[in-house]
Amino acid sequence: MRLRVKSWGSDPLFHFLLFGFVLYFGKTLYSVLMTSPEESPIVIEHEFKNVLKESFASKNGRLPSTDELTIEIQQHIKEEVLYREALHHRLDVGDEFVRRRLIKKMEFLIDGMAEPSQPTRQELEQYYYDNRTQFTLPKRFSFFHVYFQDYQSTSDNNRAERARLNEVSVPQNVPDRYHRIAGDPFLHGYYFQDVTRNEIQKYFGSLFWSKLASLEGENLWHGPIESGYGDHFVRLLRTSNPELDFESMEPTVYAEWKKVKKEKQIENIVARMMKKYSITIKQ
Amino acid sequence: MFWLVYGLLYSSLISAEQCADYNSAKNPYFGDLHVHTSFSMDALTSGTTYDPDDAYEFAKGLLSIPSSSTMTGEQPVRKLIRPLDFAAVTDHAEGLASVNICFTESNIVYHSRYCRSIREPGMSIPDILDGIPAVIPDLVRLSTLDSPLCELLPRMCKKRRIEMWNKIKEAADDHNSPCEFTTFSGYEYTGLPLGNNTHRNVIFKNSVTPKLPIDYIAAKQDYQLWNLLDSQCTNVEKECPGGGEQCSDDEYKCEVITIPHNGNLSGGAFFKTTYSKISLENELWENDRAFELGKQRQRLEPLFEIYQNKGASECMNSQADPLGSQDEMCNFEQYSYDVCEGNENDSPDCMPLCSSLPITAGAFLGACAEPMGFARNALRAGLEDLRKSEEVNQAKRINPIKIGFVGGTDTHNATPGLVREKDYTGQHKIDNSELVDLLVKPAQVNKNLANLPQGTNSPGSLAVVWAKQNTRSELFRALQNKEAYATSGPRIIARFFGGWDFPDDMCQLDNFAEIGYQQGVPMGGDLSVAQDIHAQPEFAVAALMDSGTEQGPGTPLQKIQIIKGWEENGQTYEQVIDVAGSDYNGAGVDLDTCTTYGVESASLCTVWRDTSFNPAQHAFYYARVVENPSCRWHKYQCNAYFLENQLTCDDIEEDSPLNKCCVADDSQHIIQERAWTSPIWYSAP
C-alpha cells in the first residue's frame, strides 16, 4: 500500500490530538474487550454535560432545563450502552466504513512518524545518477502525416504512395501545422511538433500511437498507419528524449528522494507492525 | 510517480509561457469541472474516503479507486484509461466545517448529537434540524448544513471552514502542472430555494480567492452570490509582494466564474428569480437594475453544465409551455418524464409544469418540471429579455442569459472524468452495491420525496475547452469566452464557427480552423451586424468521432444538427436542422452484445447557410454532433448480470427491479452519445 503525504497529516497539533484520542480510545477498547461490559463503569464527566447542553441549545435555541438535561443524559447513557454492547459483540468488525476510517487514521499517524533527515548534496547527486531514467522527459515526436479517408491498402499501392510522397518536398525548420502535403483534410492539422504520447493518443487514438511508437528511420515516409479515422502515411522528422543535468533539477530530485525515502520508512513501519501478526494465506 | 516527476520537471523547464503543443488555432482540452470527494458531506456519509488530492491523481490517470460494486464492470477498479487535461474539485461549500469537526474525534463537538446524527453512513436521520422532515434526502439537508453549528460556535466553525478551503486550494495548486494538467480551485454553491435546485460550481482562475467559499447560507439569491464574489474577489486589488511588474495578473488577480447545473431540477429558478417572467419585472427593467444585473450575470456566469449524473438539461419537450421544445433528440437522459401536457391524454400521475402550480417548489425532488430550466429554452428566454430591454431603453439593452455549454460528472466518488457507459456503477459510493440498487425507482419520483431515482442517473459528461495551450490562464480565458463545449462522455471533437462569407469548400481546405478564426467567430461568440438586409450568416461545423482506446474504437458519427432559436414580435421559436450525415444511415446496436453496426462516419463537416435569416430578428445557433446508437450503461450491466447468473428475461418476476433490463421498448436501452457546442449569437441592430 502506498501512503500519501497529507498536509494536515504533518500538523503537530493534529498528531497530538490524534495520539490522545488513540490512547483514550485504545484504553477504552482494551477495557471493553478485556472485561465484560457490566464491569466497565460509565462515567458522565461534568464537561460532557456542557457538550450535551450545547447540542440541546443548537436544536432548540435555548439551554435545557434540569429535567431536560437529565433526559439528554439518560439518552446518552442508553446510547453509550448500546455502543459498548456493539463493541462487545464486535459489530465494528467487518464494517467497511469503520474499517476504512480506522485505516485512514493509522495512515495519518504513520505518515507523521516517517520524516527523512536532510540528504547531503553528494547523496542527492548519487541518487540522481542511480535513477537517471526517471529524470528524463517523455519521448517527443515531430512528424508530418498524410491522411486518407478511404484508402485501399495493398503492398503495391503503399509502395507507390510512399515513392510518390518521397518526391514531395517537405518543409524543414518550423513548418506550419496546417500545411497539407497531400491526401484528405484532417481537422487537427498535418505537422505535429514535439508531441507526447498523450497528445498523439488524443488526436489519433491508441492504435495509431502504438504503431507510430515502433517506427524507425527518420525523414522517411512510413505507412500506411491505421487510425480510427482512416489511414495515414507518416514522415518522422525527429524523436527526442531530453535529459537534464543535476543542477537544473535539484529541487525535483530532492522532492523525489524525499518521497521515496518516506515511502520506504513507512513500509518499514508497516513491516514492523506486520511482524506482530501470524499471517496465513490459504490456497 | 513518473508523471509527477515529469510534470515538475517540465514545469521547471518552461521559462517562457509557450508550451510545446502551443497552437494559435487552438487545441481541444478535455476535463471535468464537477467533482466531489470526501470533503463533501453527502459523499463522506455515503462512504467515500478519497480526498481532493486523490481526485486529481485519479484525473491524471495515476490512481485506481476500487469499486465496492458486485457488478460485473469491465474494470474491477475505477481508473481513467485516458487522463484528463484539466479538472476542478468542487466540494459542497455547505457542511465543510461539519465534515471536519464531526469527523475529528479529538474535537469536543464530535460527541454532540448534531455530529452523531450526521455521521451515520447513508441512512436517513431523524430530525437533525428542526423543521426539516426526516423523509427529505441528505442532499436537501445539505444546503443548510453547518448553519446550526456555526451559529453556536462561530469561531470554531470559521476556523475549520478556512482550514478545509485551504486544503482544497492546496490540492489544486499541488497538482497544477502548466502545459500538462490544469487545475482550478473551486467549490459547489448548493442553493435550494423552495426545494428548487440552484446549485452552481464556483471556479477560480488560481488560488487567489475569498477567504471562505460564499455559500447558500451567506447568499440566498443568485445576485447576492455574484455581489459577494465581486466584492471579495473580482474587485479586490491584491497587493503584489515584489511590487509592480513582478506580479502578473495570472497569479495575483482573483477571477471567478459560476457554472449552474441541473437546470432540469430548477423549475426554471436559475433564470427566473431576478429577471423577467414572474416577479419584479417592470420595476427591474425601468430603473436600470435589470441592466446592471444582466451585465453582472453575463460576466460571471458564462457557462451552463448541460449534462451530468442527474440528467441532461439541453431541452425539454412540452407543447403546453410556450418555451417548450418538440424535438425527439431532447429525450436523452431526462429526469422529467411523463410531463403533463394539459390535455385529455395526460396520465393521472403526470408530472406538472412548475408554472401550472400556484408556487414553484420542490422541482429538485421531481415535484414539477419547467422548460425554462433547460439550456435551449432559457436561451430563448434570453432573446425575449433582450427584446424587452430594448423596448425600455435601446441604449441599455441586455440579453442576461448568454450561456455556453460545458459538461461535468458530479461524481461523489472522487472519480473525475469516469464517463464511459461501461464503467458506470453509481455516482455515490453507497450506490455501488448491486445492480438492482441502481435500477430501482426508475420513475415516479414525485410520489416519494424520500427517494431520488437512481435508475435515471447516468455517468455524466465532459467539458471540452478550445485553448492555445494547457495553462490556467488560457483555459480560464476560454471558459470566460464560452469557447467550450460538452460531450456526453465520448471524446468527440467539434469545431463550430459563424460568419458571413466562408469559402464553400472550407471543409476541403487544409486549415478549416484558421479560416474559421480569420473570417468568423468561434463557438461562444457574437456574429457581427449583417452588412445588408440580404446577408445570410453561415456556420462552419466539423466533427471527428472519438479516436478510441486500446479497449476499443470509438462510435462513429451519425449526424450534425444545428439548432436555431430566434425572436419574432416578442415570441421565440426554435428549429432543428440536420446539416450533415443522416438519421437513415442504418446504424444500430445489437442489444444482446452491445456491438454497434452500420455506416461509419469518422468525421463530418459542412458549411451551412441560414437561408431563412431575418436581420431584424435576434437569434442564436448551436451545433449538436450525434453518434450512432450504442448501449446505455444499464444494458451493459444487465447483460453481464444475466450472463453471470444464467438468467433470461423469462426468469424475472414482474415486480423485480431487474425488469428494467427487460423492457420491450428497445429505445430505453439505447442512447446516442453526443456533443453540444456553445452557441453563437446574433443581435439585431
PDB file of N, CA, C and O in Angstrom, chain A residues 4 6-8 17 21 48 54-55 59 72 79 101 104-105 137-138 140 177-178 180 185 190 201-203 205-206 229 244 249 256 259, chain B residues 1 4-6 9-10 20 23 27-29 49 51 53-54 85 103 105-106 113 116 130 152 167 170 507-508 510 545 547 549-550:
ATOM      1  N   ARG A   4       0.238   8.360   1.170  1.00  0.00           N
ATOM      2  CA  ARG A   4       0.497   9.619   0.510  1.00  0.00           C
ATOM      3  C   ARG A   4       0.595  10.756   1.518  1.00  0.00           C
ATOM      4  O   ARG A   4       0.009  10.709   2.576  1.00  0.00           O
ATOM      5  N   LYS A   6      -0.046  13.934   3.387  1.00  0.00           N
ATOM      6  CA  LYS A   6      -1.170  14.847   3.600  1.00  0.00           C
ATOM      7  C   LYS A   6      -0.652  16.061   4.348  1.00  0.00           C
ATOM      8  O   LYS A   6       0.111  15.917   5.293  1.00  0.00           O
ATOM      9  N   SER A   7      -1.139  17.235   3.949  1.00  0.00           N
ATOM     10  CA  SER A   7      -0.601  18.419   4.595  1.00  0.00           C
ATOM     11  C   SER A   7      -1.020  18.483   6.061  1.00  0.00           C
ATOM     12  O   SER A   7      -0.237  18.831   6.922  1.00  0.00           O
ATOM     13  N   TRP A   8      -2.270  18.115   6.361  1.00  0.00           N
ATOM     14  CA  TRP A   8      -2.679  18.188   7.761  1.00  0.00           C
ATOM     15  C   TRP A   8      -2.108  17.025   8.546  1.00  0.00           C
ATOM     16  O   TRP A   8      -2.045  17.063   9.761  1.00  0.00           O
ATOM     17  N   LEU A  17      -3.436  15.545  19.142  1.00  0.00           N
ATOM     18  CA  LEU A  17      -4.833  15.242  19.446  1.00  0.00           C
ATOM     19  C   LEU A  17      -5.174  13.806  19.068  1.00  0.00           C
ATOM     20  O   LEU A  17      -5.850  13.090  19.782  1.00  0.00           O
ATOM     21  N   PHE A  21      -6.342  10.791  21.334  1.00  0.00           N
ATOM     22  CA  PHE A  21      -7.560  10.043  21.069  1.00  0.00           C
ATOM     23  C   PHE A  21      -7.285   8.544  21.032  1.00  0.00           C
ATOM     24  O   PHE A  21      -8.004   7.739  21.598  1.00  0.00           O
ATOM     25  N   PHE A  48     -18.695  16.974  29.949  1.00  0.00           N
ATOM     26  CA  PHE A  48     -19.519  16.401  28.890  1.00  0.00           C
ATOM     27  C   PHE A  48     -20.957  16.900  28.967  1.00  0.00           C
ATOM     28  O   PHE A  48     -21.642  16.984  27.955  1.00  0.00           O
ATOM     29  N   GLU A  54     -24.908  22.231  24.912  1.00  0.00           N
ATOM     30  CA  GLU A  54     -24.697  22.926  23.627  1.00  0.00           C
ATOM     31  C   GLU A  54     -25.490  22.267  22.518  1.00  0.00           C
ATOM     32  O   GLU A  54     -26.110  22.916  21.690  1.00  0.00           O
ATOM     33  N   SER A  55     -25.418  20.970  22.529  1.00  0.00           N
ATOM     34  CA  SER A  55     -26.136  20.232  21.500  1.00  0.00           C
ATOM     35  C   SER A  55     -27.638  20.486  21.605  1.00  0.00           C
ATOM     36  O   SER A  55     -28.326  20.691  20.607  1.00  0.00           O
ATOM     37  N   LYS A  59     -30.274  22.643  18.928  1.00  0.00           N
ATOM     38  CA  LYS A  59     -31.526  22.107  18.388  1.00  0.00           C
ATOM     39  C   LYS A  59     -32.723  22.962  18.758  1.00  0.00           C
ATOM     40  O   LYS A  59     -33.650  23.131  17.981  1.00  0.00           O
ATOM     41  N   GLU A  72     -31.541  14.144  28.454  1.00  0.00           N
ATOM     42  CA  GLU A  72     -30.436  14.079  27.488  1.00  0.00           C
ATOM     43  C   GLU A  72     -29.356  13.123  27.992  1.00  0.00           C
ATOM     44  O   GLU A  72     -28.812  12.324  27.239  1.00  0.00           O
ATOM     45  N   GLU A  79     -27.393   5.285  24.764  1.00  0.00           N
ATOM     46  CA  GLU A  79     -26.630   5.117  23.525  1.00  0.00           C
ATOM     47  C   GLU A  79     -25.236   4.580  23.814  1.00  0.00           C
ATOM     48  O   GLU A  79     -24.713   3.756  23.059  1.00  0.00           O
ATOM     49  N   ARG A 101     -12.183   4.086   7.964  1.00  0.00           N
ATOM     50  CA  ARG A 101     -11.871   5.239   8.814  1.00  0.00           C
ATOM     51  C   ARG A 101     -10.665   4.940   9.702  1.00  0.00           C
ATOM     52  O   ARG A 101      -9.777   5.756   9.843  1.00  0.00           O
ATOM     53  N   LYS A 104      -7.470   4.862   7.638  1.00  0.00           N
ATOM     54  CA  LYS A 104      -7.058   6.237   7.323  1.00  0.00           C
ATOM     55  C   LYS A 104      -6.336   6.860   8.509  1.00  0.00           C
ATOM     56  O   LYS A 104      -5.328   7.543   8.356  1.00  0.00           O
ATOM     57  N   LYS A 105      -6.900   6.639   9.690  1.00  0.00           N
ATOM     58  CA  LYS A 105      -6.301   7.229  10.885  1.00  0.00           C
ATOM     59  C   LYS A 105      -4.898   6.705  11.112  1.00  0.00           C
ATOM     60  O   LYS A 105      -3.972   7.457  11.405  1.00  0.00           O
ATOM     61  N   LEU A 137      12.620  13.402 -19.669  1.00  0.00           N
ATOM     62  CA  LEU A 137      11.278  13.777 -20.110  1.00  0.00           C
ATOM     63  C   LEU A 137      10.772  12.691 -21.039  1.00  0.00           C
ATOM     64  O   LEU A 137      11.557  11.960 -21.637  1.00  0.00           O
ATOM     65  N   PRO A 138       9.470  12.559 -21.183  1.00  0.00           N
ATOM     66  CA  PRO A 138       8.977  11.527 -22.077  1.00  0.00           C
ATOM     67  C   PRO A 138       9.373  11.835 -23.523  1.00  0.00           C
ATOM     68  O   PRO A 138       9.588  12.985 -23.884  1.00  0.00           O
ATOM     69  N   ARG A 140       9.426  12.646 -27.259  1.00  0.00           N
ATOM     70  CA  ARG A 140       8.587  13.537 -28.066  1.00  0.00           C
ATOM     71  C   ARG A 140       8.809  13.260 -29.540  1.00  0.00           C
ATOM     72  O   ARG A 140       9.914  12.930 -29.957  1.00  0.00           O
ATOM     73  N   ARG A 177       1.573  24.078 -38.997  1.00  0.00           N
ATOM     74  CA  ARG A 177       0.795  22.907 -38.584  1.00  0.00           C
ATOM     75  C   ARG A 177      -0.276  22.536 -39.612  1.00  0.00           C
ATOM     76  O   ARG A 177      -0.618  21.383 -39.781  1.00  0.00           O
ATOM     77  N   TYR A 178      -0.777  23.532 -40.291  1.00  0.00           N
ATOM     78  CA  TYR A 178      -1.890  23.272 -41.208  1.00  0.00           C
ATOM     79  C   TYR A 178      -1.445  23.230 -42.676  1.00  0.00           C
ATOM     80  O   TYR A 178      -2.218  23.492 -43.578  1.00  0.00           O
ATOM     81  N   ARG A 180      -0.830  21.188 -45.662  1.00  0.00           N
ATOM     82  CA  ARG A 180      -1.147  19.832 -46.123  1.00  0.00           C
ATOM     83  C   ARG A 180      -0.268  19.476 -47.306  1.00  0.00           C
ATOM     84  O   ARG A 180      -0.191  20.220 -48.281  1.00  0.00           O
ATOM     85  N   PRO A 185      -8.206  16.417 -46.124  1.00  0.00           N
ATOM     86  CA  PRO A 185      -8.073  17.344 -44.996  1.00  0.00           C
ATOM     87  C   PRO A 185      -8.242  16.618 -43.659  1.00  0.00           C
ATOM     88  O   PRO A 185      -9.024  15.662 -43.559  1.00  0.00           O
ATOM     89  N   TYR A 190      -1.517  18.769 -39.910  1.00  0.00           N
ATOM     90  CA  TYR A 190      -0.689  17.807 -40.651  1.00  0.00           C
ATOM     91  C   TYR A 190       0.716  17.702 -40.110  1.00  0.00           C
ATOM     92  O   TYR A 190       1.395  16.723 -40.311  1.00  0.00           O
ATOM     93  N   GLN A 201      -2.197  10.169 -28.722  1.00  0.00           N
ATOM     94  CA  GLN A 201      -3.392   9.344 -28.479  1.00  0.00           C
ATOM     95  C   GLN A 201      -4.663  10.175 -28.566  1.00  0.00           C
ATOM     96  O   GLN A 201      -5.699   9.718 -29.001  1.00  0.00           O
ATOM     97  N   LYS A 202      -4.558  11.426 -28.112  1.00  0.00           N
ATOM     98  CA  LYS A 202      -5.743  12.280 -28.130  1.00  0.00           C
ATOM     99  C   LYS A 202      -6.178  12.596 -29.558  1.00  0.00           C
ATOM    100  O   LYS A 202      -7.352  12.586 -29.879  1.00  0.00           O
ATOM    101  N   TYR A 203      -5.201  12.891 -30.417  1.00  0.00           N
ATOM    102  CA  TYR A 203      -5.565  13.314 -31.773  1.00  0.00           C
ATOM    103  C   TYR A 203      -5.770  12.151 -32.739  1.00  0.00           C
ATOM    104  O   TYR A 203      -6.500  12.280 -33.713  1.00  0.00           O
ATOM    105  N   GLY A 205      -5.747   8.491 -31.590  1.00  0.00           N
ATOM    106  CA  GLY A 205      -6.181   7.237 -30.982  1.00  0.00           C
ATOM    107  C   GLY A 205      -5.008   6.334 -30.639  1.00  0.00           C
ATOM    108  O   GLY A 205      -3.871   6.566 -31.054  1.00  0.00           O
ATOM    109  N   SER A 206      -5.305   5.284 -29.861  1.00  0.00           N
ATOM    110  CA  SER A 206      -4.257   4.417 -29.333  1.00  0.00           C
ATOM    111  C   SER A 206      -3.627   3.529 -30.393  1.00  0.00           C
ATOM    112  O   SER A 206      -2.443   3.222 -30.343  1.00  0.00           O
ATOM    113  N   TYR A 229      -9.736   7.047 -37.835  1.00  0.00           N
ATOM    114  CA  TYR A 229     -10.287   7.933 -38.862  1.00  0.00           C
ATOM    115  C   TYR A 229      -9.986   7.469 -40.283  1.00  0.00           C
ATOM    116  O   TYR A 229     -10.575   7.959 -41.226  1.00  0.00           O
ATOM    117  N   LEU A 244      18.190  15.918 -18.466  1.00  0.00           N
ATOM    118  CA  LEU A 244      18.587  17.179 -17.844  1.00  0.00           C
ATOM    119  C   LEU A 244      19.719  16.951 -16.867  1.00  0.00           C
ATOM    120  O   LEU A 244      19.835  15.886 -16.282  1.00  0.00           O
ATOM    121  N   MET A 249      17.855  20.462 -11.949  1.00  0.00           N
ATOM    122  CA  MET A 249      16.679  19.782 -11.402  1.00  0.00           C
ATOM    123  C   MET A 249      16.868  19.310  -9.984  1.00  0.00           C
ATOM    124  O   MET A 249      16.175  18.415  -9.525  1.00  0.00           O
ATOM    125  N   GLU A 256      11.707  14.025  -5.046  1.00  0.00           N
ATOM    126  CA  GLU A 256      11.547  12.617  -5.346  1.00  0.00           C
ATOM    127  C   GLU A 256      12.294  11.760  -4.319  1.00  0.00           C
ATOM    128  O   GLU A 256      11.769  10.760  -3.831  1.00  0.00           O
ATOM    129  N   LYS A 259      10.383  11.698  -1.150  1.00  0.00           N
ATOM    130  CA  LYS A 259       9.176  10.886  -1.277  1.00  0.00           C
ATOM    131  C   LYS A 259       9.515   9.396  -1.172  1.00  0.00           C
ATOM    132  O   LYS A 259       8.843   8.645  -0.455  1.00  0.00           O
TER     133      LYS A 259
ATOM    134  N   MET B   1       4.033   8.001 -10.586  1.00  0.00           N
ATOM    135  CA  MET B   1       5.130   8.720  -9.988  1.00  0.00           C
ATOM    136  C   MET B   1       5.988   9.364 -11.072  1.00  0.00           C
ATOM    137  O   MET B   1       6.383  10.515 -10.980  1.00  0.00           O
ATOM    138  N   LEU B   4       4.518  12.497 -12.266  1.00  0.00           N
ATOM    139  CA  LEU B   4       4.640  13.591 -11.317  1.00  0.00           C
ATOM    140  C   LEU B   4       6.011  14.244 -11.485  1.00  0.00           C
ATOM    141  O   LEU B   4       6.147  15.453 -11.610  1.00  0.00           O
ATOM    142  N   VAL B   5       7.017  13.388 -11.541  1.00  0.00           N
ATOM    143  CA  VAL B   5       8.378  13.883 -11.723  1.00  0.00           C
ATOM    144  C   VAL B   5       8.453  14.649 -13.025  1.00  0.00           C
ATOM    145  O   VAL B   5       8.966  15.767 -13.105  1.00  0.00           O
ATOM    146  N   TYR B   6       7.883  14.041 -14.016  1.00  0.00           N
ATOM    147  CA  TYR B   6       7.914  14.650 -15.330  1.00  0.00           C
ATOM    148  C   TYR B   6       7.228  16.017 -15.311  1.00  0.00           C
ATOM    149  O   TYR B   6       7.740  16.996 -15.848  1.00  0.00           O
ATOM    150  N   LEU B   9       9.364  18.492 -13.513  1.00  0.00           N
ATOM    151  CA  LEU B   9      10.488  18.778 -14.374  1.00  0.00           C
ATOM    152  C   LEU B   9      10.102  19.721 -15.483  1.00  0.00           C
ATOM    153  O   LEU B   9      10.749  20.717 -15.744  1.00  0.00           O
ATOM    154  N   TYR B  10       9.035  19.341 -16.098  1.00  0.00           N
ATOM    155  CA  TYR B  10       8.660  20.057 -17.288  1.00  0.00           C
ATOM    156  C   TYR B  10       8.273  21.480 -16.943  1.00  0.00           C
ATOM    157  O   TYR B  10       8.658  22.426 -17.627  1.00  0.00           O
ATOM    158  N   ALA B  20       4.951  23.205 -25.582  1.00  0.00           N
ATOM    159  CA  ALA B  20       5.329  22.513 -26.819  1.00  0.00           C
ATOM    160  C   ALA B  20       4.134  22.380 -27.759  1.00  0.00           C
ATOM    161  O   ALA B  20       4.281  22.435 -28.971  1.00  0.00           O
ATOM    162  N   ASN B  23      -0.735  26.147 -30.022  1.00  0.00           N
ATOM    163  CA  ASN B  23      -1.355  26.177 -31.345  1.00  0.00           C
ATOM    164  C   ASN B  23      -2.242  27.406 -31.420  1.00  0.00           C
ATOM    165  O   ASN B  23      -3.230  27.506 -30.701  1.00  0.00           O
ATOM    166  N   ASN B  27      -6.174  24.081 -29.436  1.00  0.00           N
ATOM    167  CA  ASN B  27      -6.303  22.630 -29.236  1.00  0.00           C
ATOM    168  C   ASN B  27      -7.505  22.348 -28.356  1.00  0.00           C
ATOM    169  O   ASN B  27      -7.864  23.165 -27.522  1.00  0.00           O
ATOM    170  N   PRO B  28      -8.098  21.165 -28.508  1.00  0.00           N
ATOM    171  CA  PRO B  28      -9.182  20.796 -27.583  1.00  0.00           C
ATOM    172  C   PRO B  28      -8.612  20.164 -26.316  1.00  0.00           C
ATOM    173  O   PRO B  28      -7.741  19.309 -26.386  1.00  0.00           O
ATOM    174  N   TYR B  29      -9.083  20.606 -25.152  1.00  0.00           N
ATOM    175  CA  TYR B  29      -8.672  20.010 -23.884  1.00  0.00           C
ATOM    176  C   TYR B  29      -9.883  19.467 -23.151  1.00  0.00           C
ATOM    177  O   TYR B  29     -10.892  20.161 -23.036  1.00  0.00           O
ATOM    178  N   THR B  49     -13.978   7.773   0.835  1.00  0.00           N
ATOM    179  CA  THR B  49     -12.865   8.168   1.696  1.00  0.00           C
ATOM    180  C   THR B  49     -11.779   8.894   0.911  1.00  0.00           C
ATOM    181  O   THR B  49     -10.780   9.307   1.488  1.00  0.00           O
ATOM    182  N   ASP B  51      -9.935  11.900  -1.036  1.00  0.00           N
ATOM    183  CA  ASP B  51      -9.970  13.349  -0.840  1.00  0.00           C
ATOM    184  C   ASP B  51      -9.582  14.105  -2.127  1.00  0.00           C
ATOM    185  O   ASP B  51      -9.324  13.483  -3.153  1.00  0.00           O
ATOM    186  N   ASP B  53      -6.917  15.552  -3.137  1.00  0.00           N
ATOM    187  CA  ASP B  53      -5.645  15.091  -3.654  1.00  0.00           C
ATOM    188  C   ASP B  53      -5.818  13.835  -4.510  1.00  0.00           C
ATOM    189  O   ASP B  53      -5.282  13.721  -5.609  1.00  0.00           O
ATOM    190  N   ASP B  54      -6.580  12.893  -3.979  1.00  0.00           N
ATOM    191  CA  ASP B  54      -6.821  11.634  -4.694  1.00  0.00           C
ATOM    192  C   ASP B  54      -7.580  11.894  -5.997  1.00  0.00           C
ATOM    193  O   ASP B  54      -7.314  11.261  -7.023  1.00  0.00           O
ATOM    194  N   ASP B  85      -7.228  16.496 -19.218  1.00  0.00           N
ATOM    195  CA  ASP B  85      -6.293  17.611 -19.380  1.00  0.00           C
ATOM    196  C   ASP B  85      -6.468  18.643 -18.270  1.00  0.00           C
ATOM    197  O   ASP B  85      -5.564  19.410 -17.994  1.00  0.00           O
ATOM    198  N   PHE B 103     -16.000  14.717  12.160  1.00  0.00           N
ATOM    199  CA  PHE B 103     -15.251  13.507  11.834  1.00  0.00           C
ATOM    200  C   PHE B 103     -13.852  13.537  12.451  1.00  0.00           C
ATOM    201  O   PHE B 103     -12.982  12.779  12.065  1.00  0.00           O
ATOM    202  N   GLU B 105     -12.318  13.022  15.992  1.00  0.00           N
ATOM    203  CA  GLU B 105     -12.736  12.561  17.309  1.00  0.00           C
ATOM    204  C   GLU B 105     -12.218  13.451  18.425  1.00  0.00           C
ATOM    205  O   GLU B 105     -12.810  13.557  19.488  1.00  0.00           O
ATOM    206  N   SER B 106     -11.071  14.102  18.166  1.00  0.00           N
ATOM    207  CA  SER B 106     -10.492  14.913  19.232  1.00  0.00           C
ATOM    208  C   SER B 106     -11.289  16.199  19.451  1.00  0.00           C
ATOM    209  O   SER B 106     -11.091  16.884  20.439  1.00  0.00           O
ATOM    210  N   ARG B 113     -24.880  15.620  19.681  1.00  0.00           N
ATOM    211  CA  ARG B 113     -25.951  14.955  18.958  1.00  0.00           C
ATOM    212  C   ARG B 113     -25.938  15.341  17.482  1.00  0.00           C
ATOM    213  O   ARG B 113     -26.176  14.532  16.589  1.00  0.00           O
ATOM    214  N   ARG B 116     -23.222  13.370  15.841  1.00  0.00           N
ATOM    215  CA  ARG B 116     -23.547  11.948  15.789  1.00  0.00           C
ATOM    216  C   ARG B 116     -24.617  11.677  14.741  1.00  0.00           C
ATOM    217  O   ARG B 116     -24.586  10.687  14.034  1.00  0.00           O
ATOM    218  N   ASP B 130     -34.376  21.106  13.020  1.00  0.00           N
ATOM    219  CA  ASP B 130     -35.794  21.324  13.241  1.00  0.00           C
ATOM    220  C   ASP B 130     -36.461  21.797  11.966  1.00  0.00           C
ATOM    221  O   ASP B 130     -35.911  22.579  11.220  1.00  0.00           O
ATOM    222  N   LEU B 152     -23.832  28.335  16.710  1.00  0.00           N
ATOM    223  CA  LEU B 152     -23.485  28.019  18.084  1.00  0.00           C
ATOM    224  C   LEU B 152     -22.011  28.287  18.387  1.00  0.00           C
ATOM    225  O   LEU B 152     -21.664  28.826  19.428  1.00  0.00           O
ATOM    226  N   LYS B 167      -7.156  23.551   2.265  1.00  0.00           N
ATOM    227  CA  LYS B 167      -6.719  22.220   1.803  1.00  0.00           C
ATOM    228  C   LYS B 167      -7.164  21.980   0.365  1.00  0.00           C
ATOM    229  O   LYS B 167      -6.436  21.408  -0.439  1.00  0.00           O
ATOM    230  N   GLU B 170      -4.876  24.017  -1.761  1.00  0.00           N
ATOM    231  CA  GLU B 170      -3.538  23.416  -1.799  1.00  0.00           C
ATOM    232  C   GLU B 170      -3.502  22.237  -2.766  1.00  0.00           C
ATOM    233  O   GLU B 170      -2.564  22.083  -3.542  1.00  0.00           O
ATOM    234  N   CYS B 507     -14.480  22.842 -45.958  1.00  0.00           N
ATOM    235  CA  CYS B 507     -14.209  21.516 -45.387  1.00  0.00           C
ATOM    236  C   CYS B 507     -13.111  20.784 -46.138  1.00  0.00           C
ATOM    237  O   CYS B 507     -12.506  19.860 -45.603  1.00  0.00           O
ATOM    238  N   GLN B 508     -12.871  21.192 -47.390  1.00  0.00           N
ATOM    239  CA  GLN B 508     -11.821  20.518 -48.160  1.00  0.00           C
ATOM    240  C   GLN B 508     -10.484  21.237 -48.024  1.00  0.00           C
ATOM    241  O   GLN B 508      -9.469  20.763 -48.503  1.00  0.00           O
ATOM    242  N   ASP B 510      -7.102  23.012 -46.213  1.00  0.00           N
ATOM    243  CA  ASP B 510      -6.144  22.490 -45.241  1.00  0.00           C
ATOM    244  C   ASP B 510      -6.425  22.979 -43.831  1.00  0.00           C
ATOM    245  O   ASP B 510      -6.142  22.302 -42.859  1.00  0.00           O
ATOM    246  N   MET B 545     -15.061  11.748 -34.800  1.00  0.00           N
ATOM    247  CA  MET B 545     -15.508  10.790 -33.790  1.00  0.00           C
ATOM    248  C   MET B 545     -14.426  10.595 -32.728  1.00  0.00           C
ATOM    249  O   MET B 545     -13.271  10.968 -32.924  1.00  0.00           O
ATOM    250  N   SER B 547     -11.527   9.039 -30.977  1.00  0.00           N
ATOM    251  CA  SER B 547     -10.470   8.279 -31.656  1.00  0.00           C
ATOM    252  C   SER B 547     -10.243   6.898 -31.062  1.00  0.00           C
ATOM    253  O   SER B 547      -9.468   6.121 -31.589  1.00  0.00           O
ATOM    254  N   THR B 549      -9.654   3.841 -27.866  1.00  0.00           N
ATOM    255  CA  THR B 549      -8.596   3.494 -26.921  1.00  0.00           C
ATOM    256  C   THR B 549      -8.144   2.072 -27.207  1.00  0.00           C
ATOM    257  O   THR B 549      -8.679   1.415 -28.106  1.00  0.00           O
ATOM    258  N   GLU B 550      -7.177   1.604 -26.411  1.00  0.00           N
ATOM    259  CA  GLU B 550      -6.753   0.221 -26.580  1.00  0.00           C
ATOM    260  C   GLU B 550      -7.897  -0.744 -26.320  1.00  0.00           C
ATOM    261  O   GLU B 550      -7.905  -1.869 -26.792  1.00  0.00           O
TER     262      GLU B 550
END
